mmCIF file of C-alpha atoms in Angstrom:
data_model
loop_
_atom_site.group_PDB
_atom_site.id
_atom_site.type_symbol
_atom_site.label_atom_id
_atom_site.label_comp_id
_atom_site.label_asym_id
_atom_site.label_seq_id
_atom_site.Cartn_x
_atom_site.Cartn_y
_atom_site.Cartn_z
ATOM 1 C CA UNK A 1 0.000 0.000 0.000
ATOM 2 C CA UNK A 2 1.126 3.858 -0.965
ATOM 3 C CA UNK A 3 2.525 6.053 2.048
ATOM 4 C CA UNK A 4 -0.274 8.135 0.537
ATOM 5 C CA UNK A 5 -3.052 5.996 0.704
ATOM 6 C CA UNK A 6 -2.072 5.220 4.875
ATOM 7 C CA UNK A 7 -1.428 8.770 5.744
ATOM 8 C CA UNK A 8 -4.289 10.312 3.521
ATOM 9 C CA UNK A 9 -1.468 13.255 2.594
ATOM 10 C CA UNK A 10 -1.629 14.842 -0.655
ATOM 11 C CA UNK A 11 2.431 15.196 -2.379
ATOM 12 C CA UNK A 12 4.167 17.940 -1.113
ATOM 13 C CA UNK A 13 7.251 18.826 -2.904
ATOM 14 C CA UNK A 14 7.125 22.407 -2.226
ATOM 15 C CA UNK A 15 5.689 23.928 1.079
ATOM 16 C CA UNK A 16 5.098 27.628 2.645
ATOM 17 C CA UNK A 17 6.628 30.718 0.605
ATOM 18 C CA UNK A 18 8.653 29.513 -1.887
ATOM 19 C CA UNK A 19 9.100 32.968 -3.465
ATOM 20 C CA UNK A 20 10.646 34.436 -0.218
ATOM 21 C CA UNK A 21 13.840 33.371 -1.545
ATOM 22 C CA UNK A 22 14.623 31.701 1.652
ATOM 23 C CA UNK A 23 14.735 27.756 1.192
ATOM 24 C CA UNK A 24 14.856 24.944 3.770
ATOM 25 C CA UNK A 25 15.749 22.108 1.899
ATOM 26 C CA UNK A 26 14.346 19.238 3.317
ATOM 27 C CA UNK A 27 14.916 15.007 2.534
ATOM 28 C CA UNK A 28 10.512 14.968 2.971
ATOM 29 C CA UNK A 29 7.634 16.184 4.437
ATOM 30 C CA UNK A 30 7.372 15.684 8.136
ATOM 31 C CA UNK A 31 3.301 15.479 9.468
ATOM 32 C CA UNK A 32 2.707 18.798 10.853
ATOM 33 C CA UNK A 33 2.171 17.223 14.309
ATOM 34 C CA UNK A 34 5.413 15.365 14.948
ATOM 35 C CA UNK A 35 7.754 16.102 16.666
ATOM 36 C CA UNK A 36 10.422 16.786 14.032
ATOM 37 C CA UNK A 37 8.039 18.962 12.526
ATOM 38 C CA UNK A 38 7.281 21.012 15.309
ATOM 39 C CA UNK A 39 10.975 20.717 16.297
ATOM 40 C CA UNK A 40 12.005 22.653 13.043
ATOM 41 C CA UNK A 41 9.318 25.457 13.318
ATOM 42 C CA UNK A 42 11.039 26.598 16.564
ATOM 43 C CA UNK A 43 14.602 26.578 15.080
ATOM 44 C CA UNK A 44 13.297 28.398 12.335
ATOM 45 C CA UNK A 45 11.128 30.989 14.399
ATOM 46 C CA UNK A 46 14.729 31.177 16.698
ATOM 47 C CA UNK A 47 16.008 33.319 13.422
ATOM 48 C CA UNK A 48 13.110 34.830 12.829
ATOM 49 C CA UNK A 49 11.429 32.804 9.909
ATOM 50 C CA UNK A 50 7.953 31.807 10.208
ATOM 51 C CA UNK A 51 5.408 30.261 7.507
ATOM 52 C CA UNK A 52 5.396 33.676 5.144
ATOM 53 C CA UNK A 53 9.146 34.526 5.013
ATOM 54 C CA UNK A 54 10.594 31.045 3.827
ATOM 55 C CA UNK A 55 9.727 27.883 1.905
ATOM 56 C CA UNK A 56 10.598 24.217 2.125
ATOM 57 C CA UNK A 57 11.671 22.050 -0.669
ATOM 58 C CA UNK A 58 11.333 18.041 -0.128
ATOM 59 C CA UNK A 59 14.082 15.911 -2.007
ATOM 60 C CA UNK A 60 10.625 13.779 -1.945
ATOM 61 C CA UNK A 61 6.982 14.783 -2.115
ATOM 62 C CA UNK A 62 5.245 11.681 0.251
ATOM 63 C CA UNK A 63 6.908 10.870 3.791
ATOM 64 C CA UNK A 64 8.034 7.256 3.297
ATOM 65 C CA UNK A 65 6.591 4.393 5.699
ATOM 66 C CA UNK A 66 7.356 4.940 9.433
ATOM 67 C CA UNK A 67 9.305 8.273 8.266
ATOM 68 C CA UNK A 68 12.421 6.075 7.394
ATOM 69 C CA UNK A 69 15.319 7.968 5.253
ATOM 70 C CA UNK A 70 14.171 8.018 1.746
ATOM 71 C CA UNK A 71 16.570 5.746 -0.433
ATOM 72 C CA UNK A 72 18.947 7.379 -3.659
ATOM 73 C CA UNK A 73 16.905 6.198 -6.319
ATOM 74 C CA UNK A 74 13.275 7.517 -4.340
ATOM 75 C CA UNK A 75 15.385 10.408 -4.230
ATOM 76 C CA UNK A 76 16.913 10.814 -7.845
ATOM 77 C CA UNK A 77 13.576 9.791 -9.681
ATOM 78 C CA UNK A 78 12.270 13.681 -8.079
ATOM 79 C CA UNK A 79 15.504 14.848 -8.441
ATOM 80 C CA UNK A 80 14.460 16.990 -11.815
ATOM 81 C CA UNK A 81 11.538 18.104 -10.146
ATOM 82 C CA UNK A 82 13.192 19.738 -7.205
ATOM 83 C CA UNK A 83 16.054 21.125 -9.838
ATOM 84 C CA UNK A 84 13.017 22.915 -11.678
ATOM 85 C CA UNK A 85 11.222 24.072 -8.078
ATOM 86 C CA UNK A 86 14.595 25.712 -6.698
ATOM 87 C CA UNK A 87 14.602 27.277 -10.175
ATOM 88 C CA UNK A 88 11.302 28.594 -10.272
ATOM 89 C CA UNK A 89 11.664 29.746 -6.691
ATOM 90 C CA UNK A 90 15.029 31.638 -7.392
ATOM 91 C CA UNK A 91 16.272 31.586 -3.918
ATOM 92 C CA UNK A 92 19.068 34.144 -2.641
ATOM 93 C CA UNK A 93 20.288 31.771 0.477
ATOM 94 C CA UNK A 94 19.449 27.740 1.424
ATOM 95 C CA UNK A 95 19.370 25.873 4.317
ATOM 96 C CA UNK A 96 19.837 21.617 3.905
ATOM 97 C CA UNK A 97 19.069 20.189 6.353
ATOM 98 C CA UNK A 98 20.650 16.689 7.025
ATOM 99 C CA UNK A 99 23.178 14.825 4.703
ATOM 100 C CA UNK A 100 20.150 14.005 1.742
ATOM 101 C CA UNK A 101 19.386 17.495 1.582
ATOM 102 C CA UNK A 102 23.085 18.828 1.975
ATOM 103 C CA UNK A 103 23.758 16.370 -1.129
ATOM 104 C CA UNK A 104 22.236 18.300 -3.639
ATOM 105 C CA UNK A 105 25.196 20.694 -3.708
ATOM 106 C CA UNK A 106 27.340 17.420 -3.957
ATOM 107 C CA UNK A 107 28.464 14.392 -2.690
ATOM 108 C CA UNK A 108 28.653 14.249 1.023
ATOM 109 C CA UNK A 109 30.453 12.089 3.870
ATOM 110 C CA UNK A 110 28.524 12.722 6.290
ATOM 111 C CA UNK A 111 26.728 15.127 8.235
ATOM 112 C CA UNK A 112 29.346 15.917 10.434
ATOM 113 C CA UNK A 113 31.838 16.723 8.039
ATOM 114 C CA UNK A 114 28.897 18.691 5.645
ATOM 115 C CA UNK A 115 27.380 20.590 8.676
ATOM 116 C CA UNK A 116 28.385 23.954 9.368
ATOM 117 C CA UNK A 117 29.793 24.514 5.867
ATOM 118 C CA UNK A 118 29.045 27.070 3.249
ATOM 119 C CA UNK A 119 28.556 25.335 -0.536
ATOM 120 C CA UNK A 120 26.892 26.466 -3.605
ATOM 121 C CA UNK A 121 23.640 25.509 -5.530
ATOM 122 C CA UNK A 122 24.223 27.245 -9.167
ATOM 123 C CA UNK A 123 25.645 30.444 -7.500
ATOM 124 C CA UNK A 124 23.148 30.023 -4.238
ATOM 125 C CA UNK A 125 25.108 29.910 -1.054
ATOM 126 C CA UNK A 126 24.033 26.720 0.634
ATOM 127 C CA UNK A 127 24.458 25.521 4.660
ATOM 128 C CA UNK A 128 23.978 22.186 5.934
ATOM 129 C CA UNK A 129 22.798 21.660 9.476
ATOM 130 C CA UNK A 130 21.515 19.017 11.087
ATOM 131 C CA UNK A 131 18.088 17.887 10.571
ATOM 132 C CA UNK A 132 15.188 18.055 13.591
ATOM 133 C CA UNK A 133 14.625 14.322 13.614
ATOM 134 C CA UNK A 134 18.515 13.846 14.040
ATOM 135 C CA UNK A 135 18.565 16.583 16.808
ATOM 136 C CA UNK A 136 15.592 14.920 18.366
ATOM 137 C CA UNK A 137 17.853 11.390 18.457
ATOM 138 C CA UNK A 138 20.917 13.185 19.575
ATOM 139 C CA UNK A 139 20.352 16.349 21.439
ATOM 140 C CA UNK A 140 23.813 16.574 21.817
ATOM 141 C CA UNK A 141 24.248 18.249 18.549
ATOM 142 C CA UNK A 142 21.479 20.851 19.097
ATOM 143 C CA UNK A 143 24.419 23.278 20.192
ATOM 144 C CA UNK A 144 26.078 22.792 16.956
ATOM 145 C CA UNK A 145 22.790 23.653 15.098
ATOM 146 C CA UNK A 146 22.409 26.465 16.591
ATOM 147 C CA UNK A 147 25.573 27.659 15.533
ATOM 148 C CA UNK A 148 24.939 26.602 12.214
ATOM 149 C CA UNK A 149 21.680 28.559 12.105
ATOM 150 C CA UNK A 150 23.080 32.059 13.716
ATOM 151 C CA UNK A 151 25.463 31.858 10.819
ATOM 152 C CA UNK A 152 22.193 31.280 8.222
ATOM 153 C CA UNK A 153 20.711 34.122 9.721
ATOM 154 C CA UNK A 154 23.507 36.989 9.260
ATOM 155 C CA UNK A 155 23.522 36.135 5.511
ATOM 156 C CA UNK A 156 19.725 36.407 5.279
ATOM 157 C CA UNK A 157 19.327 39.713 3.151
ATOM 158 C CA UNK A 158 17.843 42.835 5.097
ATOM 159 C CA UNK A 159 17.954 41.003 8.512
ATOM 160 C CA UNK A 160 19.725 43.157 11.061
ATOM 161 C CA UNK A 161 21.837 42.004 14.074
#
């Protein structure tokens, strides 16, 4: 049976504001009641972005069965849909978040070695942090995060510090 068909979820490849130019790039949606979900609103409200100032991006449009990471080929059969979305969306700064998301700008090894790092999407400056559901496993981490997001916030254009 279809993750669909369980969860009752329409496909959602692009969520919120993508015209902000502010993009979370995520590996897929998360239901709006879990707690990764609600984990990632508050890190995103910490640098001031609620629901009308960015948009999210899934690597895939359906959360896959118990929310396990999606696979490389689930994730390279949408891969020219999400190429087209960031294009239509024209975003000025991205945020990945995990080691799927960050891979978009590249191969990765690893999240640890990919967090905290500037790359580029066609000219787009890119970070990679740490992704809620990760933080939520190992809360360890949430310091580096929020590192990782203070530096996302002092490149987003007009904010002031």
């Amino acid at each position: 049976d279809h993750p669909l068909r369980q969860t009752g979820r329409a496909p959602q490849l692009v969520a919120g504001n993508a015209a902000s130019g502010i993009i979370i790039i995520a590996d897929q949606p998360e239901p709006p009641e879990s707690e990764g979900a609600r984990l990632r609103s508050r890190m995103l409200a910490a640098i001031g972005l609620g629901q009308d100032n960015h948009g999210i991006i899934n690597l895939l449009p359906w959360p896959t069965l118990g929310n396990a990471p999606p696979r490389e080929l689930q994730i390279a059969d949408f891969a020219p849909f999400v190429a087209r979305a960031l294009t239509l969306a024209r975003p000025v700064l991205l945020l990945a978040l995990g080691e799927r998301a960050a891979s978009l700008a590249g191969p990765v090894r690893g999240i640890a070695s990919a967090r905290g790092r500037w790359r580029d999407i066609g000219g787009v400056p890119l970070l990679t942090t740490y992704h809620p559901r990760s933080l939520l496993a190992q809360p360890n981490h949430k310091a580096l995060a929020w590192a990782d997001l203070q530096a996302f916030a002092e490149r987003i254009p007009g904010k002031t510090r």
